[in-house]
Amino acid sequence: MGFGRGSYGGGGNDMPKPVKVGDELDVTIEAVAAKGDGIAKKDGFVIFVPGTAQGETCKIRITAVKASCAVAEKA
């Protein structure tokens, strides 16, 4: 068992995330994902925000944090 590896054997997924559940942020939606969710970023970390459009500026609340992304809702 190696140190510094994620629980699924991938490296880097155990790094501290720039957001946590309950955080509220003001963001600008940079793009829209294939399934229609808006994409914002915090320090390069992807945050999916359903019900938003590219270029929209809004306040969001983080509802879930995963290994490589987070999910939020409009606050």
Tab-separated table of C-alpha atoms in Angstrom:
chain	number	residue	atom	x	y	z
A	1	MET	CA	0.000	0.000	0.000
A	2	GLY	CA	1.579	3.272	-1.101
A	3	PHE	CA	1.405	6.617	0.608
A	4	GLY	CA	-0.156	9.625	-1.111
A	5	ARG	CA	-2.501	7.582	-3.285
A	6	GLY	CA	-6.261	7.820	-3.419
A	7	SER	CA	-8.459	4.984	-2.194
A	8	TYR	CA	-8.853	3.718	-5.774
A	9	GLY	CA	-5.141	3.725	-6.553
A	10	GLY	CA	-5.173	7.040	-8.419
A	11	GLY	CA	-2.696	9.702	-7.402
A	12	GLY	CA	-3.602	13.228	-6.375
A	13	ASN	CA	-7.203	12.672	-5.306
A	14	ASP	CA	-6.321	13.028	-1.625
A	15	MET	CA	-5.270	16.646	-2.039
A	16	PRO	CA	-7.224	19.253	-0.050
A	17	LYS	CA	-10.205	20.589	-1.998
A	18	PRO	CA	-10.719	24.383	-2.308
A	19	VAL	CA	-14.412	24.001	-1.364
A	20	LYS	CA	-16.472	22.081	1.185
A	21	VAL	CA	-20.170	21.278	1.530
A	22	GLY	CA	-22.082	24.377	2.647
A	23	ASP	CA	-19.604	26.915	1.229
A	24	GLU	CA	-21.259	29.842	-0.565
A	25	LEU	CA	-19.395	31.470	-3.452
A	26	ASP	CA	-19.984	34.114	-6.087
A	27	VAL	CA	-19.009	32.573	-9.435
A	28	THR	CA	-19.261	33.106	-13.164
A	29	ILE	CA	-20.347	30.100	-15.244
A	30	GLU	CA	-17.479	29.535	-17.679
A	31	ALA	CA	-19.026	26.818	-19.842
A	32	VAL	CA	-21.871	24.309	-20.073
A	33	ALA	CA	-21.205	20.575	-19.765
A	34	ALA	CA	-22.527	17.988	-22.219
A	35	LYS	CA	-25.451	17.179	-19.881
A	36	GLY	CA	-26.392	20.867	-19.579
A	37	ASP	CA	-24.964	21.779	-16.165
A	38	GLY	CA	-23.058	25.031	-15.873
A	39	ILE	CA	-19.355	24.797	-15.037
A	40	ALA	CA	-17.668	27.188	-12.619
A	41	LYS	CA	-14.188	26.873	-11.118
A	42	LYS	CA	-12.582	27.696	-7.782
A	43	ASP	CA	-8.778	27.604	-7.907
A	44	GLY	CA	-9.053	25.340	-10.978
A	45	PHE	CA	-11.419	22.903	-9.202
A	46	VAL	CA	-14.539	22.205	-11.308
A	47	ILE	CA	-17.968	22.933	-9.826
A	48	PHE	CA	-21.109	21.795	-11.667
A	49	VAL	CA	-24.129	24.076	-11.228
A	50	PRO	CA	-27.412	22.815	-12.734
A	51	GLY	CA	-29.844	25.389	-14.116
A	52	THR	CA	-27.249	27.964	-15.119
A	53	ALA	CA	-26.050	29.371	-18.442
A	54	GLN	CA	-22.616	30.283	-19.753
A	55	GLY	CA	-21.636	33.819	-18.744
A	56	GLU	CA	-24.125	33.935	-15.853
A	57	THR	CA	-22.842	35.323	-12.548
A	58	CYS	CA	-24.517	33.882	-9.462
A	59	LYS	CA	-24.148	32.956	-5.824
A	60	ILE	CA	-23.904	29.190	-5.283
A	61	ARG	CA	-23.908	26.788	-2.333
A	62	ILE	CA	-21.777	23.622	-2.495
A	63	THR	CA	-23.950	20.512	-1.991
A	64	ALA	CA	-21.431	17.716	-2.707
A	65	VAL	CA	-17.665	17.405	-3.026
A	66	LYS	CA	-16.153	14.501	-4.971
A	67	ALA	CA	-12.572	13.544	-5.761
A	68	SER	CA	-12.228	15.734	-8.842
A	69	CYS	CA	-15.244	18.063	-8.804
A	70	ALA	CA	-18.061	19.506	-6.738
A	71	VAL	CA	-21.794	20.036	-7.249
A	72	ALA	CA	-23.616	23.201	-6.213
A	73	GLU	CA	-27.011	24.847	-6.371
A	74	LYS	CA	-27.963	28.475	-6.778
A	75	ALA	CA	-28.095	30.052	-3.327
